[in-house]
CSV table of C-alpha atoms and ligand atoms in Angstrom, one decimal:
chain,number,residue,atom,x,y,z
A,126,UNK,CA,0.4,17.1,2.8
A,127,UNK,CA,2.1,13.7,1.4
A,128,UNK,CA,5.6,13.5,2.1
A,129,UNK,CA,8.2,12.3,0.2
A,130,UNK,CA,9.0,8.2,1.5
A,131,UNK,CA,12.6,7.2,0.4
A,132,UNK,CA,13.5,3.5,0.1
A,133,UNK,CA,16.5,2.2,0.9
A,134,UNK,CA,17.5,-0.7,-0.9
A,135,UNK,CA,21.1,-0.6,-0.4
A,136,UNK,CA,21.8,-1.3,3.4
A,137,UNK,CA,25.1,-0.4,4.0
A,138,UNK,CA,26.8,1.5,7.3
A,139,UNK,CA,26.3,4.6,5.8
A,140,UNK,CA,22.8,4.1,5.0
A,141,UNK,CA,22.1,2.5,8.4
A,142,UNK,CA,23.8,5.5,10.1
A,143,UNK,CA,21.3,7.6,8.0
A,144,UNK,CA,18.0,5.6,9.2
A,145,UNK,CA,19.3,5.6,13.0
A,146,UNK,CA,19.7,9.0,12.4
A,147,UNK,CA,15.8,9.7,11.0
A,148,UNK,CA,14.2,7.5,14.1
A,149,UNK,CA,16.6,9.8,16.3
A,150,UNK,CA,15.0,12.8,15.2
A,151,UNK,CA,11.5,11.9,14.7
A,152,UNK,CA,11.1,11.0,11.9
A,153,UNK,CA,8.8,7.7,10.5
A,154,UNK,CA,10.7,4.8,9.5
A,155,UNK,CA,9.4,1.1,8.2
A,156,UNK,CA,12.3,-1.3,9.5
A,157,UNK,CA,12.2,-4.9,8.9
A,158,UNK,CA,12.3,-7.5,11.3
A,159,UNK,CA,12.2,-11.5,11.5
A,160,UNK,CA,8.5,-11.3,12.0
A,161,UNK,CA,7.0,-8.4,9.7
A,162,UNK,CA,7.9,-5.0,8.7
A,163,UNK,CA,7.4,-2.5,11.5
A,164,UNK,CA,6.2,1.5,11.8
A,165,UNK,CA,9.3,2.8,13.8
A,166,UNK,CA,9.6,5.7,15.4
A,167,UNK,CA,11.9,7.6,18.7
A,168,UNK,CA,10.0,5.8,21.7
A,169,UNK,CA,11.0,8.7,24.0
A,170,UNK,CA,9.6,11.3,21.9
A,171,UNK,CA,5.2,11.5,21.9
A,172,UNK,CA,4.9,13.6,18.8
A,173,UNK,CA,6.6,11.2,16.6
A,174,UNK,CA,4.5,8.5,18.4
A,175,UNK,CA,1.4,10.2,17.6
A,176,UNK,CA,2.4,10.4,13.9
A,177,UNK,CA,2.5,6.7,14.2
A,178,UNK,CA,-1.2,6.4,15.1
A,179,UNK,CA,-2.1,9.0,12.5
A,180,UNK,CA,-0.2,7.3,9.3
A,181,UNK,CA,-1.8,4.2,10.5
A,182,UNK,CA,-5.5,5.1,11.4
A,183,UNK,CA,-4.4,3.4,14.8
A,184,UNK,CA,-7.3,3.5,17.7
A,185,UNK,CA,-5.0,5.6,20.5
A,186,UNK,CA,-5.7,3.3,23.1
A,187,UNK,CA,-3.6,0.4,21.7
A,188,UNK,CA,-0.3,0.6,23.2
A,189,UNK,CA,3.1,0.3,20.9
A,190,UNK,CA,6.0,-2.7,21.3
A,191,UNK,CA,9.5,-0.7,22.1
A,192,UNK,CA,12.5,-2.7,20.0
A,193,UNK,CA,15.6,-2.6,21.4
A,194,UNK,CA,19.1,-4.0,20.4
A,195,UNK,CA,20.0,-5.9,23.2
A,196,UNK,CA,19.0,-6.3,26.7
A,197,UNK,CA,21.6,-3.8,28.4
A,198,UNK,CA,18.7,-1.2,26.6
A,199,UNK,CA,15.9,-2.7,28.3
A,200,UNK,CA,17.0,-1.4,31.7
A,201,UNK,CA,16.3,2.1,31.6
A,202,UNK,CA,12.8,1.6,30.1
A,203,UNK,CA,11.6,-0.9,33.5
A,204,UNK,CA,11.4,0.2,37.2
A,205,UNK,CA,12.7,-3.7,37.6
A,206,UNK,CA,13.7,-6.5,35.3
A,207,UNK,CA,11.1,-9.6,36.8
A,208,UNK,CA,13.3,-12.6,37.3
A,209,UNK,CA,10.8,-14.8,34.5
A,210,UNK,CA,11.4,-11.9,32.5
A,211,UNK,CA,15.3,-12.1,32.9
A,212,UNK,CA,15.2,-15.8,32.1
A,213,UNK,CA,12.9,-15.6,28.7
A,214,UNK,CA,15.3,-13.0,27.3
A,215,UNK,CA,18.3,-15.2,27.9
A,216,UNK,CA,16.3,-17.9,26.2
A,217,UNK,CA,14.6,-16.3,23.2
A,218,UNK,CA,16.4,-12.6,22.5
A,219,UNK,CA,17.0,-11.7,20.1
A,220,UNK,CA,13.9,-13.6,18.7
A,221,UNK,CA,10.1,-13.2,18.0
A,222,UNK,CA,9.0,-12.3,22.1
A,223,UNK,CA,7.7,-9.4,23.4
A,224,UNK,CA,7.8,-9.4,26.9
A,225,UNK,CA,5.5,-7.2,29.0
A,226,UNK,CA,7.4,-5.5,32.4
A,227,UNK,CA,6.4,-2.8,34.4
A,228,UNK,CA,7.3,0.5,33.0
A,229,UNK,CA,9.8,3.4,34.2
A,230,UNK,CA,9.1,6.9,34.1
A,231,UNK,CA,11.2,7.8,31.2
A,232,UNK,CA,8.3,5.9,29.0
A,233,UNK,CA,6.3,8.4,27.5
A,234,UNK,CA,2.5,7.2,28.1
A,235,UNK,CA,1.8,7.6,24.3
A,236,UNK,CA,3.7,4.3,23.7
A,237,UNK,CA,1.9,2.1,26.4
A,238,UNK,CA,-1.7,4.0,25.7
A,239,UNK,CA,-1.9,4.8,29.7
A,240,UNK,CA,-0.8,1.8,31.0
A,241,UNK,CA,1.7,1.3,33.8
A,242,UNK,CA,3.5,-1.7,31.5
A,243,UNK,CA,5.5,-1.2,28.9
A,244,UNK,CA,5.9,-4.0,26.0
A,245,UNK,CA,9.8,-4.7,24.8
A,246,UNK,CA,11.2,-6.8,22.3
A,247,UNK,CA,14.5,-7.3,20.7
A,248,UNK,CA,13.9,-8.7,17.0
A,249,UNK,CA,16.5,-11.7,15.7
A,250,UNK,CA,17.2,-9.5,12.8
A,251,UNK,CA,20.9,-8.0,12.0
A,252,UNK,CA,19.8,-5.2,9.9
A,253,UNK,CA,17.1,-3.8,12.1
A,254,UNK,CA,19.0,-4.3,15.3
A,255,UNK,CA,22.0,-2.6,13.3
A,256,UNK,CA,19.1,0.3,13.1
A,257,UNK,CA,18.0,-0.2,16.5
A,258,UNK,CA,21.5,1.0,17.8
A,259,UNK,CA,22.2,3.4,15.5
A,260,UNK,CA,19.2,5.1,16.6
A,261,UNK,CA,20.2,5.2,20.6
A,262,UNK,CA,17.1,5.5,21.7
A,263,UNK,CA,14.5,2.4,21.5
A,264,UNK,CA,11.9,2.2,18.7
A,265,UNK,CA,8.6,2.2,18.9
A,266,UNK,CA,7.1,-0.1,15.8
A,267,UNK,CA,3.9,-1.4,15.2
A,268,UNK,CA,3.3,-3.8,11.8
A,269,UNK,CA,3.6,-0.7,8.9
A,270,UNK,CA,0.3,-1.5,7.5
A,271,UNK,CA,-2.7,0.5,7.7
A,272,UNK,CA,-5.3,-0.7,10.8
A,273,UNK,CA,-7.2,-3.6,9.8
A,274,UNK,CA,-5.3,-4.2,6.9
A,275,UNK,CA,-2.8,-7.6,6.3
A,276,UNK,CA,0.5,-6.6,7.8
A,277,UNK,CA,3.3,-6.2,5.5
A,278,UNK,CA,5.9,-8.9,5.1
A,279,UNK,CA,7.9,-6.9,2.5
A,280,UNK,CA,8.8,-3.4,1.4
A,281,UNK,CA,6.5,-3.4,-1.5
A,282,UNK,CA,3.8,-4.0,1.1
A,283,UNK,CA,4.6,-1.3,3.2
A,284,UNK,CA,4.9,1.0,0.6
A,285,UNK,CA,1.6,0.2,-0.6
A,286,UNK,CA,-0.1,1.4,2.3
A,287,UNK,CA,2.1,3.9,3.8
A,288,UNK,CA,3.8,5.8,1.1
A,289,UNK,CA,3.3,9.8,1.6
A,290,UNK,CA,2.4,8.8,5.2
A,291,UNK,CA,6.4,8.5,6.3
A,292,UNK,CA,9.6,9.4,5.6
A,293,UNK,CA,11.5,6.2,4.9
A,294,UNK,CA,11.6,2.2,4.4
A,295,UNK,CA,14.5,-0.1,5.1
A,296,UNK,CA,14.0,-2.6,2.0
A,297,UNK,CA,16.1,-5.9,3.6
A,298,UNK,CA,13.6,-8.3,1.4
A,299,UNK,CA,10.6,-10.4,2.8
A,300,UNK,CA,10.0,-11.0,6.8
A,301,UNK,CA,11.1,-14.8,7.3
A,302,UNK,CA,8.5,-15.5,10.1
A,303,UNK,CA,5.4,-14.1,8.5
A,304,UNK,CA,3.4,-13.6,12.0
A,305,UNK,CA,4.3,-11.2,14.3
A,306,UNK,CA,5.5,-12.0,18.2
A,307,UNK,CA,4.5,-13.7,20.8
A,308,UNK,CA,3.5,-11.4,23.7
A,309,UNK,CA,3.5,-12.4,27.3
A,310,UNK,CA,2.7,-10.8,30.6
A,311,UNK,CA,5.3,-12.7,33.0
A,312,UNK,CA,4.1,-14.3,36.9
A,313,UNK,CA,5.9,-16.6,38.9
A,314,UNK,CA,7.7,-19.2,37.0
A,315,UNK,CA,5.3,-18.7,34.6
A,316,UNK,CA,3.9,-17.0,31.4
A,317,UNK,CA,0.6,-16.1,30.1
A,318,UNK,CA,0.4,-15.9,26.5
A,319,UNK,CA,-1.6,-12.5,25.4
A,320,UNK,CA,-0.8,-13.2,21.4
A,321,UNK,CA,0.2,-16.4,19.9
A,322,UNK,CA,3.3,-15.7,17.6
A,323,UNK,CA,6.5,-17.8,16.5
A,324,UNK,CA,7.7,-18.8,19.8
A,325,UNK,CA,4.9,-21.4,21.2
A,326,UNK,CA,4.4,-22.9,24.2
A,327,UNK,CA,5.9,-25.6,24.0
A,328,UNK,CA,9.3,-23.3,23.6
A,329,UNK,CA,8.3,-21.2,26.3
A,330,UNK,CA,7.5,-24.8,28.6
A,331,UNK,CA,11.4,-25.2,28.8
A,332,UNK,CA,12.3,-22.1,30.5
A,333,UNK,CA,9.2,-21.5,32.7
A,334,UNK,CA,6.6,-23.9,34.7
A,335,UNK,CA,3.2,-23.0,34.1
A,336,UNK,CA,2.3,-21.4,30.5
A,337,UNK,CA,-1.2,-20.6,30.1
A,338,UNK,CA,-3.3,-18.8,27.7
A,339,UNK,CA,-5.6,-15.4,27.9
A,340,UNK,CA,-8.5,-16.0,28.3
A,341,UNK,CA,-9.8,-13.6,25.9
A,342,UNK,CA,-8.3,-15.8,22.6
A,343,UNK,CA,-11.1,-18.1,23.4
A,344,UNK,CA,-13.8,-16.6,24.8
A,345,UNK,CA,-14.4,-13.6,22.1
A,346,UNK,CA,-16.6,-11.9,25.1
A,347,UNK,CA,-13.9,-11.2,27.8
A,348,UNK,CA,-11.5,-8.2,27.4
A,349,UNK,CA,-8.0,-9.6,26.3
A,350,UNK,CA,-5.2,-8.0,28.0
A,351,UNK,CA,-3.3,-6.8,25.3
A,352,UNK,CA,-5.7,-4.0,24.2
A,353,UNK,CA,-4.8,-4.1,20.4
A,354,UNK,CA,-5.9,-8.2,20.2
A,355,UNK,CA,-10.0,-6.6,20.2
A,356,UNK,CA,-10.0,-5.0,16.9
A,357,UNK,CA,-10.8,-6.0,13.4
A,358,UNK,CA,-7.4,-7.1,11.8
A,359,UNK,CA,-5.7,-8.6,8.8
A,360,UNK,CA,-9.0,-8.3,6.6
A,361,UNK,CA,-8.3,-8.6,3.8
A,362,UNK,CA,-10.6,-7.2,0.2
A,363,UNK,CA,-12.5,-10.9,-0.7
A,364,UNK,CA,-14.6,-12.9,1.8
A,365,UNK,CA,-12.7,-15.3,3.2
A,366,UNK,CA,-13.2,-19.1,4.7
A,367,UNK,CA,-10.3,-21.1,6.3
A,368,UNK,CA,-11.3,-24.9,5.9
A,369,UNK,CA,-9.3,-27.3,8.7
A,370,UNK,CA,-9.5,-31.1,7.9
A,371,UNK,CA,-8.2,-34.1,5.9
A,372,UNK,CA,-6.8,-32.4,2.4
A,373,UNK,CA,-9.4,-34.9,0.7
A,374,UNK,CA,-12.3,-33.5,2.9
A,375,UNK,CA,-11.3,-29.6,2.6
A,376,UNK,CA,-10.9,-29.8,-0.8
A,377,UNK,CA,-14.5,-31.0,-1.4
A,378,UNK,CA,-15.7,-28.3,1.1
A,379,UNK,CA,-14.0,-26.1,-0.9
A,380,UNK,CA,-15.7,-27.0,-4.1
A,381,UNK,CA,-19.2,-27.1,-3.0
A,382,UNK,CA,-18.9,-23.5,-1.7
A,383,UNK,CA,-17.6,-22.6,-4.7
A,384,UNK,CA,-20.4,-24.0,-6.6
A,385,UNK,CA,-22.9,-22.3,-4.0
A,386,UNK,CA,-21.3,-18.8,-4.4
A,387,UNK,CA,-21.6,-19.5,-8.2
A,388,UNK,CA,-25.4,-20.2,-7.9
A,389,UNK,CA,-25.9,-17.1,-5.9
A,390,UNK,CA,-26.7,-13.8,-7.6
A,391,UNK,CA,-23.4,-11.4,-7.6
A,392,UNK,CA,-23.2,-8.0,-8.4
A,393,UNK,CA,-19.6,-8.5,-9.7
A,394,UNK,CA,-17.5,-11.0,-11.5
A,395,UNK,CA,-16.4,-13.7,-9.5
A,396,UNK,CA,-12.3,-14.1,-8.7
A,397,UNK,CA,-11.1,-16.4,-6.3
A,398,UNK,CA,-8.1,-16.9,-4.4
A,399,UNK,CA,-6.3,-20.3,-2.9
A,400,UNK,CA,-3.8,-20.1,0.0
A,401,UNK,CA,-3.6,-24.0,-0.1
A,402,UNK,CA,-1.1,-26.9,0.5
A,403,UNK,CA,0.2,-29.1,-1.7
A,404,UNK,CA,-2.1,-32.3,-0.8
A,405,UNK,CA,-5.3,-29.6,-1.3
A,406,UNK,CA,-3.8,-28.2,-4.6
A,407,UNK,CA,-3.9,-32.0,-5.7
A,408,UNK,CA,-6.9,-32.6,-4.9
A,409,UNK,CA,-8.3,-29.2,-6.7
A,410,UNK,CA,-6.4,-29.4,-9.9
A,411,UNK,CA,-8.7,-31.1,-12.0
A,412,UNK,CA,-11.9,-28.8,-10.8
A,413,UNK,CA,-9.4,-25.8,-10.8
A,414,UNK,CA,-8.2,-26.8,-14.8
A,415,UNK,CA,-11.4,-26.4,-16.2
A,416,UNK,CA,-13.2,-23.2,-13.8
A,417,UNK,CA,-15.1,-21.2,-15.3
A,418,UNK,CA,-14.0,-18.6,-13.2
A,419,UNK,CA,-10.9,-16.6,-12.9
A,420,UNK,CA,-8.8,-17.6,-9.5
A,421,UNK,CA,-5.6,-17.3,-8.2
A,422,UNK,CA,-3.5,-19.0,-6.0
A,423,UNK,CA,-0.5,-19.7,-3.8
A,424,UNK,CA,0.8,-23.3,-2.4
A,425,UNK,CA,2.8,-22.8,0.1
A,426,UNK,CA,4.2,-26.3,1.0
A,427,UNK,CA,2.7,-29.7,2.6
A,428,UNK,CA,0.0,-29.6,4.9
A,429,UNK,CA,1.7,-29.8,7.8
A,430,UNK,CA,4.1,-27.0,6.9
A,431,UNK,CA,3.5,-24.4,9.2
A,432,UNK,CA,6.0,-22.3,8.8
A,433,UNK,CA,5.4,-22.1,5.3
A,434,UNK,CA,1.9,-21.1,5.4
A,435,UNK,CA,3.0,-18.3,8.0
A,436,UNK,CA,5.6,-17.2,5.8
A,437,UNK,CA,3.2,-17.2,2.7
A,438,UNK,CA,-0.2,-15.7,5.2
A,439,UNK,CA,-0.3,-12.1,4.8
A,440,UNK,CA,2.1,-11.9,1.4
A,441,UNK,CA,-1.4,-14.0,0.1
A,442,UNK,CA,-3.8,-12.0,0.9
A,443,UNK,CA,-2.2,-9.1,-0.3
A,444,UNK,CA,-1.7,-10.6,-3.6
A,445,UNK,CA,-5.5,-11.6,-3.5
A,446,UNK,CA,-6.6,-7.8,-2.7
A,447,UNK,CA,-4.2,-6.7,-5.9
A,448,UNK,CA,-5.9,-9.2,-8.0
A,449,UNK,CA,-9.3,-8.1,-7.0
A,450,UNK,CA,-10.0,-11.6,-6.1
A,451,UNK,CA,-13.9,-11.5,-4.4
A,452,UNK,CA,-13.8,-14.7,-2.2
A,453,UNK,CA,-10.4,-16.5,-0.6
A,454,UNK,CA,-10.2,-20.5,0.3
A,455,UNK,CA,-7.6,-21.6,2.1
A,456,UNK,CA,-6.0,-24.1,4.2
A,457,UNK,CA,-6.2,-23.6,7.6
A,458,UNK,CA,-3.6,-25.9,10.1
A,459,UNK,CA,-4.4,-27.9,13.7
A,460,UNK,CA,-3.8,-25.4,16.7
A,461,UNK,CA,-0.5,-27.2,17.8
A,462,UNK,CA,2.7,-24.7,18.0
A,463,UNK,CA,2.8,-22.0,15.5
A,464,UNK,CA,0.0,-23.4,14.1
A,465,UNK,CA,-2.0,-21.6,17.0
A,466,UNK,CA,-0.4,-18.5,16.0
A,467,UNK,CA,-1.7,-19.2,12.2
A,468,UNK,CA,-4.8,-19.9,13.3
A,469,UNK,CA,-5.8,-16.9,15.8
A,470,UNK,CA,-4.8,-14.8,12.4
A,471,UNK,CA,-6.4,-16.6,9.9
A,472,UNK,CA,-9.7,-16.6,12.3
A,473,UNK,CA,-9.6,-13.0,12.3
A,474,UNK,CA,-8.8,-12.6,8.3
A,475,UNK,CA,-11.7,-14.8,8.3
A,476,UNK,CA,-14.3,-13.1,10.3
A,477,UNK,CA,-14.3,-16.3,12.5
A,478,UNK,CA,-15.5,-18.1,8.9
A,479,UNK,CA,-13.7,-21.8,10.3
A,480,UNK,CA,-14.9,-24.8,8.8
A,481,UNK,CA,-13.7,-28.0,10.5
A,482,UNK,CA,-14.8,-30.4,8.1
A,483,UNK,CA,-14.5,-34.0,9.3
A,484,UNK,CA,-15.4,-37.4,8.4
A,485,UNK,CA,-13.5,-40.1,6.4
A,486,UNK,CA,-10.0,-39.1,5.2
B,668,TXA,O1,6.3,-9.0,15.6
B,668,TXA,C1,5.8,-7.9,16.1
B,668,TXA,O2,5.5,-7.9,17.3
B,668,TXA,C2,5.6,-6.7,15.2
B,668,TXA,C3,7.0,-6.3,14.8
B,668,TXA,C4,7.0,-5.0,14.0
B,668,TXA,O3,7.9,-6.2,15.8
B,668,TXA,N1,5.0,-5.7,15.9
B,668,TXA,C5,3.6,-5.7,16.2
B,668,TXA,O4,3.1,-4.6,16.8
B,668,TXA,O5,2.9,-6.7,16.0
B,668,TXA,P1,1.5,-4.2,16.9
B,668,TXA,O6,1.5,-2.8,17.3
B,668,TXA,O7,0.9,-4.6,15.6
B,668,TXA,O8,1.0,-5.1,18.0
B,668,TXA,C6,1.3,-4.8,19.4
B,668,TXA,C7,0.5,-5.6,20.3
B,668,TXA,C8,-0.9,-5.0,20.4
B,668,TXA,O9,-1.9,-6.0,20.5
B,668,TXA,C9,-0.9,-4.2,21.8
B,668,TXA,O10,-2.2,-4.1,22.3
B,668,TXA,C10,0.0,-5.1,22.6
B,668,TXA,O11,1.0,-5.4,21.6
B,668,TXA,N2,0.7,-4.4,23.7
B,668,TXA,C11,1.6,-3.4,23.6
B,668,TXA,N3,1.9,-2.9,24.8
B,668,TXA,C12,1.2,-3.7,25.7
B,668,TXA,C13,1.1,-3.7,27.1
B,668,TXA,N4,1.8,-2.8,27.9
B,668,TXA,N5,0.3,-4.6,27.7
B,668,TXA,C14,-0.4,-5.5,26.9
B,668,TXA,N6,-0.3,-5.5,25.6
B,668,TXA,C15,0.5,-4.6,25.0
B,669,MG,MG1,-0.4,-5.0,13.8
């Protein structure tokens, strides 16, 4: 049976009270953060957890990120706080990293999917961490989209795919990051990186020694450790190709598989999308001004704006699956700092569909 879903719009004490209040009792609530929106619910309490993984269509065995306000609520969650751990908090909380530690008993196991870890993060949001506290207990939150889907950088988005499915959204406007955390598993002076997000490693190479990389986000055969990084994610409706290269270059890529799809049979008509920079959107606006077919498109800033195109990433595609748009081009970034968070999403948005196209600039 659908349930009602209430937005709040108007964020004020009383309001906040009100939301803390839901998560408390077990109830579903969307809550934005700096990164995307998030499914929230009581992290001590499994039956609102496993509503989490029903509203979602979530396979049970990936495990949930607990938000917390601050780090004094971290301690009864860990059997220890790891000294590496202790120092990347001090560095980056509250801010996009989700640190993995080993998990206490009072962690139900239907937030860590039967692992002795437990994933924490404390989001660089005021709203949601004044949600987080008013709560009293920490939050369980995945992104509030539906599995596989784009996750949702605004309310709108989260509504699409989850109203009837829970109780309430926190409307604070559009996510600033765009892409979700960074996770790492913490060693010795040293991190390993389980999911690229907005705090690179090049951050993360002031605070500890060694930062390396799981394996896994290279070689698409081995198991990655953070069991949610194996499935199919932020697909979205249209086919989509991520072109890296000189603007000139990707444009022209761009146009002759346009003009290839347009020579192919199709069994519908043709609509496509552009998540492109401004040098690409130069170089397309003459072929674009006289197309015979329907497209749309976003421009999210110069080429080597990163945090623009992560900003604009999912919001793009989710305007391209509203349009009905049947095939997306856009403008993939080099894997240097958040660009290697960018591009570990777009690959997957892609179906691993990377061109590198290279040659004269
Ligand atoms: O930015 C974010 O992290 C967002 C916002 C809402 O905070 N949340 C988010 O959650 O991206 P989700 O559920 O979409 O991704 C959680 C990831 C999954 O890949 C999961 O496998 C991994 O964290 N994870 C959770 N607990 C883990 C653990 N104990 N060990 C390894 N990986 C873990
Ligand atoms: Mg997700």
């Amino acid at each position: 049976m659908a349930i009602e879903t209430k937005v709040y719009k108007h964020l004020e004490d009383s309001a906040i009270a009100e939301l803390g209040a839901r998560l408390r009792d077990g109830q579903l609530v969307a809550i934005p953060t700096e990164t995307v929106y998030g499914l929230g619910a009581n992290g001590f309490d499994e039956e609102a957890m496993s509503r989490i993984y029903e509203a979602k269509g979530r396979p049970s065995d990936n495990p949930l990120i607990l938000h917390v306000p601050d780090q004094e609520a971290v301690k009864p969650l860990v059997t220890a706080i790891p000294l590496t751990a202790q120092k990347l908090m001090d560095a980056f909380w509250p801010g996009p990293l989700t640190i993995i530690m080993p998990k206490s008993d009072k962690v139900p196991m239907r937030a860590t999917g039967g692992l002795d870890s437990v994933a924490i993060r404390c989001p660089a949001h005021d709203i949601c961490r004044a949600i987080l506290k008013a709560a009293g207990v920490p939050v369980a939150a995945p992104s509030a989209n539906i599995s596989g889907r784009p996750s949702p950088t605004t309310a709108d988005a989260v509504l699409h795919d989850m109203k009837g499915r829970i109780e309430a959204i926190a409307d604070a406007g559009p996510c600033d990051v765009g892409v979700e955390s960074t996770i790492v598993e913490c060693g010795d002076d040293s991190v390993t990186i389980l999911r690229p997000g907005g705090i690179t490693d090049a951050m993360l190479k002031r605070v500890v020694s060694t930062v390396n990389y799981d394996e896994a986000l290279s070689a698409p055969d081995v198991a990655p450790k953070a069991p949610g990084m194996k499935y199919k994610h932020y697909s979205p409706d249209g086919d989509m190709t991520t072109y890296v290269g000189a603007p000139r270059l990707v444009s022209q890529a761009m146009i002759d598989a346009m003009e290839a799809i347009k020579a192919e049979p199709h069994d519908k008509p043709l609509r496509f999308g552009f998540l492109m920079s401004d040098e690409v959107a130069q170089f397309l606006d003459i072929y674009l001004s006289s197309s015979d077919v329907p497209f749309e498109y976003v421009i999210y800033g110069n080429a080597a704006d990163y945090r623009g195109l992560a900003h604009n990433l999912y919001s793009s595609l989710l305007a391209f699956n509203k349009a009905g748009v049947t095939h997306i081009f856009a403008t993939g970034v080099p894997m240097q700092g958040l660009g290697r968070a960018i591009m570990n999403r777009m690959a997957k948005a892609s179906a691993q569909k990377i061109v590198r196209v290279t040659g004269k600039p």
